[in-house]
């Protein structure tokens, strides 16, 4: 390669994120192995093709489960309390009490928002009938985010694809990264599940980006934005909503286990994938 040409750094293979995920969960979390460092370097290098710029004034939504109260005179000299929106300070995370999240470690707050109200509401996983305070925010300045949901690959590519180009590998790794940000975690064990994405978020923040974008797993048209700077968006409106019907979708995560005629249990196993014979 001639002088002055820069060879684009790429991921080790299509499973690079899965390897990184296992490593930071189970082996080295704070110190960096050479493999982890290589993955994060490739992450920084390939993030440049996924930059999205959101203009000043762009609107985003943030939901908080619960509500405040207001007093209202219901008869001369008689007052009663009614549900009301949360106060403004409740609509942003408290830097002193920031908990772990997909894009932030405990004590380092991040502003999580969504591009529409339904997505924002579903992301906080409300119960039917509960009250939600919905905030509408506008960006105070232009922000540059890395959109993890750009240039993804099909769900079955890892199984059916035999020949992988560098572009295919990059798409698969970023698909896995987007899934890691999007897939909901169990409330009880979320801290460990967040470690890989927290490291990725901090790496992108160190690269100078303002935040991360990723698809919502709860809403087909939903898109989430996590901003590192709490002051990058200003709260301009608050509404109180009661949650109506919540859509439920079941996604199978393991093969079916069925009862055999002899009384034993067996699990279906995929051994081959091929086109359906039209004949």
CSV table of C-alpha atoms in Angstrom, one decimal:
chain,number,residue,atom,x,y,z
A,1,UNK,CA,0.0,0.0,0.0
A,2,UNK,CA,1.4,3.4,-1.0
A,3,UNK,CA,2.4,6.1,1.4
A,4,UNK,CA,-0.4,8.3,2.6
A,5,UNK,CA,-3.0,5.6,2.3
A,6,UNK,CA,-4.8,4.6,5.6
A,7,UNK,CA,-5.8,0.9,5.9
A,8,UNK,CA,-9.2,0.8,7.5
A,9,UNK,CA,-9.1,-1.1,10.8
A,10,UNK,CA,-11.8,-3.8,11.0
A,11,UNK,CA,-13.1,-6.3,13.5
A,12,UNK,CA,-11.4,-9.6,14.0
A,13,UNK,CA,-14.4,-11.6,12.8
A,14,UNK,CA,-18.2,-11.6,12.7
A,15,UNK,CA,-18.3,-12.7,16.4
A,16,UNK,CA,-16.1,-9.9,17.7
A,17,UNK,CA,-18.8,-8.3,19.8
A,18,UNK,CA,-19.8,-11.7,21.3
A,19,UNK,CA,-16.2,-12.4,22.2
A,20,UNK,CA,-15.8,-8.9,23.7
A,21,UNK,CA,-19.1,-9.3,25.6
A,22,UNK,CA,-18.0,-12.6,27.3
A,23,UNK,CA,-14.6,-11.2,28.1
A,24,UNK,CA,-15.7,-8.0,29.9
A,25,UNK,CA,-18.4,-9.9,31.8
A,26,UNK,CA,-16.3,-12.9,32.9
A,27,UNK,CA,-12.6,-12.2,32.6
A,28,UNK,CA,-11.2,-8.7,32.5
A,29,UNK,CA,-13.6,-5.9,33.1
A,30,UNK,CA,-11.4,-2.9,34.1
A,31,UNK,CA,-8.0,-3.8,32.6
A,32,UNK,CA,-7.9,-4.2,28.8
A,33,UNK,CA,-6.6,-7.3,27.0
A,34,UNK,CA,-5.1,-6.8,23.6
A,35,UNK,CA,-8.2,-8.4,22.1
A,36,UNK,CA,-10.5,-6.0,23.9
A,37,UNK,CA,-8.3,-3.0,22.9
A,38,UNK,CA,-8.4,-4.2,19.3
A,39,UNK,CA,-12.2,-4.5,19.3
A,40,UNK,CA,-12.6,-1.0,20.8
A,41,UNK,CA,-10.1,0.5,18.3
A,42,UNK,CA,-12.2,-1.1,15.4
A,43,UNK,CA,-15.3,0.2,17.0
A,44,UNK,CA,-14.0,3.8,17.0
A,45,UNK,CA,-12.7,3.4,13.4
A,46,UNK,CA,-16.0,2.0,12.0
A,47,UNK,CA,-18.3,4.4,13.9
A,48,UNK,CA,-17.5,7.2,11.5
A,49,UNK,CA,-19.9,5.7,8.9
A,50,UNK,CA,-22.7,5.7,11.4
A,51,UNK,CA,-22.7,9.4,12.4
A,52,UNK,CA,-26.0,11.2,12.5
A,53,UNK,CA,-26.3,14.9,13.2
A,54,UNK,CA,-29.4,16.2,15.1
A,55,UNK,CA,-30.0,19.9,14.7
A,56,UNK,CA,-30.6,22.4,17.4
A,57,UNK,CA,-34.3,22.5,18.2
A,58,UNK,CA,-34.9,18.8,17.4
A,59,UNK,CA,-37.5,17.3,19.7
A,60,UNK,CA,-37.3,14.2,21.8
A,61,UNK,CA,-39.5,12.5,24.5
A,62,UNK,CA,-38.6,11.1,27.9
A,63,UNK,CA,-41.1,9.3,30.1
A,64,UNK,CA,-41.0,8.8,33.9
A,65,UNK,CA,-43.3,6.4,35.7
A,66,UNK,CA,-45.4,8.2,38.3
A,67,UNK,CA,-46.7,11.7,39.0
A,68,UNK,CA,-46.7,14.6,41.4
A,69,UNK,CA,-49.7,16.2,43.1
A,70,UNK,CA,-51.6,19.4,43.0
A,71,UNK,CA,-54.2,20.9,45.3
A,72,UNK,CA,-57.5,22.2,43.9
A,73,UNK,CA,-60.4,23.9,45.5
A,74,UNK,CA,-63.4,21.6,45.0
A,75,UNK,CA,-65.8,23.7,47.2
A,76,UNK,CA,-65.6,27.0,49.1
A,77,UNK,CA,-62.7,26.5,51.5
A,78,UNK,CA,-62.4,22.8,50.7
A,79,UNK,CA,-59.4,21.4,48.8
A,80,UNK,CA,-58.5,18.0,47.4
A,81,UNK,CA,-55.4,16.5,45.9
A,82,UNK,CA,-55.2,15.4,42.3
A,83,UNK,CA,-52.5,13.7,40.2
A,84,UNK,CA,-50.3,16.1,38.3
A,85,UNK,CA,-47.1,16.0,36.3
A,86,UNK,CA,-43.8,15.6,38.0
A,87,UNK,CA,-41.8,18.9,38.7
A,88,UNK,CA,-39.2,19.8,36.0
A,89,UNK,CA,-36.2,18.6,38.1
A,90,UNK,CA,-37.7,15.1,38.2
A,91,UNK,CA,-37.6,14.8,34.5
A,92,UNK,CA,-33.8,14.6,34.2
A,93,UNK,CA,-31.5,12.1,36.1
A,94,UNK,CA,-30.0,13.4,39.3
A,95,UNK,CA,-26.2,13.3,38.9
A,96,UNK,CA,-25.9,12.4,42.6
A,97,UNK,CA,-28.1,9.3,42.3
A,98,UNK,CA,-27.5,8.1,38.7
A,99,UNK,CA,-28.0,4.4,38.5
A,100,UNK,CA,-26.5,2.0,35.9
A,101,UNK,CA,-27.9,2.2,32.4
A,102,UNK,CA,-27.2,0.8,28.9
A,103,UNK,CA,-25.0,3.8,28.1
A,104,UNK,CA,-23.8,4.9,31.6
A,105,UNK,CA,-22.2,3.5,34.6
A,106,UNK,CA,-23.5,4.3,38.1
A,107,UNK,CA,-22.8,7.9,39.1
A,108,UNK,CA,-22.3,9.0,35.5
A,109,UNK,CA,-25.7,10.2,34.3
A,110,UNK,CA,-27.0,10.0,30.8
A,111,UNK,CA,-30.1,11.5,29.3
A,112,UNK,CA,-32.2,8.7,27.7
A,113,UNK,CA,-34.9,9.9,25.3
A,114,UNK,CA,-36.9,8.6,22.3
A,115,UNK,CA,-38.2,10.0,19.0
A,116,UNK,CA,-41.9,9.4,19.8
A,117,UNK,CA,-44.1,9.3,22.9
A,118,UNK,CA,-45.1,5.6,22.6
A,119,UNK,CA,-41.5,4.5,22.5
A,120,UNK,CA,-40.5,6.6,25.4
A,121,UNK,CA,-43.4,5.2,27.4
A,122,UNK,CA,-42.7,1.5,26.5
A,123,UNK,CA,-39.0,1.9,27.4
A,124,UNK,CA,-39.9,2.5,31.1
A,125,UNK,CA,-42.0,-0.7,31.0
A,126,UNK,CA,-45.2,0.6,32.6
A,127,UNK,CA,-48.0,-1.5,33.9
A,128,UNK,CA,-51.4,-1.1,32.4
A,129,UNK,CA,-53.4,1.6,34.2
A,130,UNK,CA,-50.3,3.3,35.6
A,131,UNK,CA,-49.7,7.1,35.3
A,132,UNK,CA,-46.7,8.4,33.3
A,133,UNK,CA,-45.3,11.9,33.2
A,134,UNK,CA,-44.1,12.6,29.6
A,135,UNK,CA,-41.5,15.3,29.0
A,136,UNK,CA,-40.8,16.9,25.6
A,137,UNK,CA,-37.3,18.1,25.2
A,138,UNK,CA,-35.6,20.2,22.5
A,139,UNK,CA,-31.9,20.2,21.7
A,140,UNK,CA,-30.1,23.2,22.9
A,141,UNK,CA,-27.3,22.7,20.3
A,142,UNK,CA,-26.4,20.5,17.4
A,143,UNK,CA,-25.3,17.0,18.5
A,144,UNK,CA,-23.4,14.2,16.7
A,145,UNK,CA,-24.5,10.7,17.7
A,146,UNK,CA,-23.4,7.2,16.5
A,147,UNK,CA,-26.5,5.4,15.1
A,148,UNK,CA,-25.9,1.8,16.0
A,149,UNK,CA,-29.0,0.8,13.9
A,150,UNK,CA,-27.5,1.8,10.5
A,151,UNK,CA,-26.3,-0.7,8.0
A,152,UNK,CA,-27.3,-3.8,9.7
A,153,UNK,CA,-27.4,-7.4,8.5
A,154,UNK,CA,-30.2,-10.0,8.3
A,155,UNK,CA,-31.1,-12.1,11.4
A,156,UNK,CA,-30.0,-15.4,9.8
A,157,UNK,CA,-26.8,-14.2,8.3
A,158,UNK,CA,-24.6,-15.8,11.0
A,159,UNK,CA,-26.2,-19.1,10.3
A,160,UNK,CA,-26.6,-19.2,6.5
A,161,UNK,CA,-23.8,-17.0,5.2
A,162,UNK,CA,-20.7,-18.9,4.2
A,163,UNK,CA,-18.4,-16.1,2.8
A,164,UNK,CA,-17.9,-13.0,4.8
A,165,UNK,CA,-16.5,-9.7,3.4
A,166,UNK,CA,-15.1,-7.0,5.7
A,167,UNK,CA,-18.3,-5.1,5.1
A,168,UNK,CA,-20.4,-8.0,6.1
A,169,UNK,CA,-18.3,-8.6,9.3
A,170,UNK,CA,-18.7,-4.9,10.2
A,171,UNK,CA,-22.5,-5.1,9.6
A,172,UNK,CA,-22.8,-8.2,11.8
A,173,UNK,CA,-20.8,-6.7,14.6
A,174,UNK,CA,-22.8,-3.5,14.6
A,175,UNK,CA,-26.0,-5.5,14.4
A,176,UNK,CA,-24.9,-7.3,17.6
A,177,UNK,CA,-24.1,-4.0,19.2
A,178,UNK,CA,-27.4,-2.5,18.3
A,179,UNK,CA,-29.2,-5.6,19.7
A,180,UNK,CA,-27.2,-5.2,23.0
A,181,UNK,CA,-28.4,-1.7,23.4
A,182,UNK,CA,-32.0,-2.5,22.4
A,183,UNK,CA,-32.8,-5.8,24.1
A,184,UNK,CA,-34.4,-5.3,27.5
A,185,UNK,CA,-32.7,-6.8,30.5
A,186,UNK,CA,-34.2,-8.3,33.6
A,187,UNK,CA,-34.7,-5.7,36.3
A,188,UNK,CA,-32.9,-7.9,38.8
A,189,UNK,CA,-29.7,-8.5,36.9
A,190,UNK,CA,-29.3,-5.5,34.6
A,191,UNK,CA,-26.1,-4.3,36.1
A,192,UNK,CA,-23.9,-7.0,34.6
A,193,UNK,CA,-25.8,-7.0,31.3
A,194,UNK,CA,-25.0,-3.3,30.9
A,195,UNK,CA,-21.2,-3.6,31.3
A,196,UNK,CA,-20.4,-4.3,27.5
A,197,UNK,CA,-22.5,-1.4,26.3
A,198,UNK,CA,-21.3,1.0,29.0
A,199,UNK,CA,-17.7,0.4,27.8
A,200,UNK,CA,-18.8,0.9,24.2
A,201,UNK,CA,-20.6,4.2,25.1
A,202,UNK,CA,-17.6,5.5,27.1
A,203,UNK,CA,-15.3,4.7,24.1
A,204,UNK,CA,-17.6,6.6,21.7
A,205,UNK,CA,-17.8,9.5,24.2
A,206,UNK,CA,-14.0,9.6,24.4
A,207,UNK,CA,-14.0,9.9,20.6
A,208,UNK,CA,-15.9,13.1,20.9
A,209,UNK,CA,-19.5,12.0,20.1
A,210,UNK,CA,-22.5,13.5,21.9
A,211,UNK,CA,-24.5,10.3,22.3
A,212,UNK,CA,-25.7,7.0,20.9
A,213,UNK,CA,-28.8,6.1,18.9
A,214,UNK,CA,-30.3,2.6,18.8
A,215,UNK,CA,-33.6,0.9,17.8
A,216,UNK,CA,-36.3,0.2,20.4
A,217,UNK,CA,-37.1,-3.5,20.9
A,218,UNK,CA,-40.6,-2.4,22.2
A,219,UNK,CA,-41.8,-0.4,19.3
A,220,UNK,CA,-41.3,-1.1,15.6
A,221,UNK,CA,-40.9,2.6,14.6
A,222,UNK,CA,-39.2,3.6,17.8
A,223,UNK,CA,-35.7,5.0,18.1
A,224,UNK,CA,-33.8,5.8,21.2
A,225,UNK,CA,-31.2,8.5,21.8
A,226,UNK,CA,-28.8,8.5,24.8
A,227,UNK,CA,-27.0,11.9,25.3
A,228,UNK,CA,-23.9,12.1,27.5
A,229,UNK,CA,-24.5,15.8,28.3
A,230,UNK,CA,-27.6,16.4,30.4
A,231,UNK,CA,-27.7,20.1,29.4
A,232,UNK,CA,-27.8,19.3,25.7
A,233,UNK,CA,-31.6,19.2,25.8
A,234,UNK,CA,-34.1,21.5,27.5
A,235,UNK,CA,-37.5,20.4,28.9
A,236,UNK,CA,-40.2,22.5,27.3
A,237,UNK,CA,-43.5,20.6,28.1
A,238,UNK,CA,-44.8,18.0,30.5
A,239,UNK,CA,-48.0,15.9,30.1
A,240,UNK,CA,-49.6,13.3,32.3
A,241,UNK,CA,-50.8,10.1,30.7
A,242,UNK,CA,-52.6,6.9,31.9
A,243,UNK,CA,-51.3,3.8,30.2
A,244,UNK,CA,-54.0,2.0,28.2
A,245,UNK,CA,-53.5,-1.3,26.4
A,246,UNK,CA,-49.8,-2.4,26.2
A,247,UNK,CA,-48.9,-4.5,23.2
A,248,UNK,CA,-47.3,-7.9,24.0
A,249,UNK,CA,-45.0,-9.7,21.7
A,250,UNK,CA,-43.5,-13.1,22.3
A,251,UNK,CA,-40.1,-13.8,20.7
A,252,UNK,CA,-38.9,-17.4,21.1
A,253,UNK,CA,-35.3,-17.5,22.4
A,254,UNK,CA,-34.8,-21.3,22.5
A,255,UNK,CA,-36.1,-24.3,20.5
A,256,UNK,CA,-39.3,-26.0,21.6
A,257,UNK,CA,-39.2,-28.8,24.2
A,258,UNK,CA,-41.9,-31.3,23.6
A,259,UNK,CA,-43.2,-34.5,25.3
A,260,UNK,CA,-42.5,-37.8,23.4
A,261,UNK,CA,-44.9,-40.7,23.3
A,262,UNK,CA,-42.7,-42.6,25.7
A,263,UNK,CA,-43.0,-39.9,28.3
A,264,UNK,CA,-39.6,-38.4,27.9
A,265,UNK,CA,-38.9,-34.8,26.9
A,266,UNK,CA,-36.9,-33.8,23.8
A,267,UNK,CA,-35.8,-30.5,22.3
A,268,UNK,CA,-36.0,-29.6,18.6
A,269,UNK,CA,-32.6,-28.9,17.1
A,270,UNK,CA,-31.9,-27.0,13.8
A,271,UNK,CA,-29.4,-29.1,11.8
A,272,UNK,CA,-29.8,-27.5,8.4
A,273,UNK,CA,-31.3,-24.4,6.7
A,274,UNK,CA,-32.0,-24.5,3.0
A,275,UNK,CA,-34.5,-23.0,0.4
A,276,UNK,CA,-37.9,-24.6,0.3
A,277,UNK,CA,-38.3,-27.0,-2.6
A,278,UNK,CA,-41.1,-25.4,-4.8
A,279,UNK,CA,-42.0,-28.9,-6.1
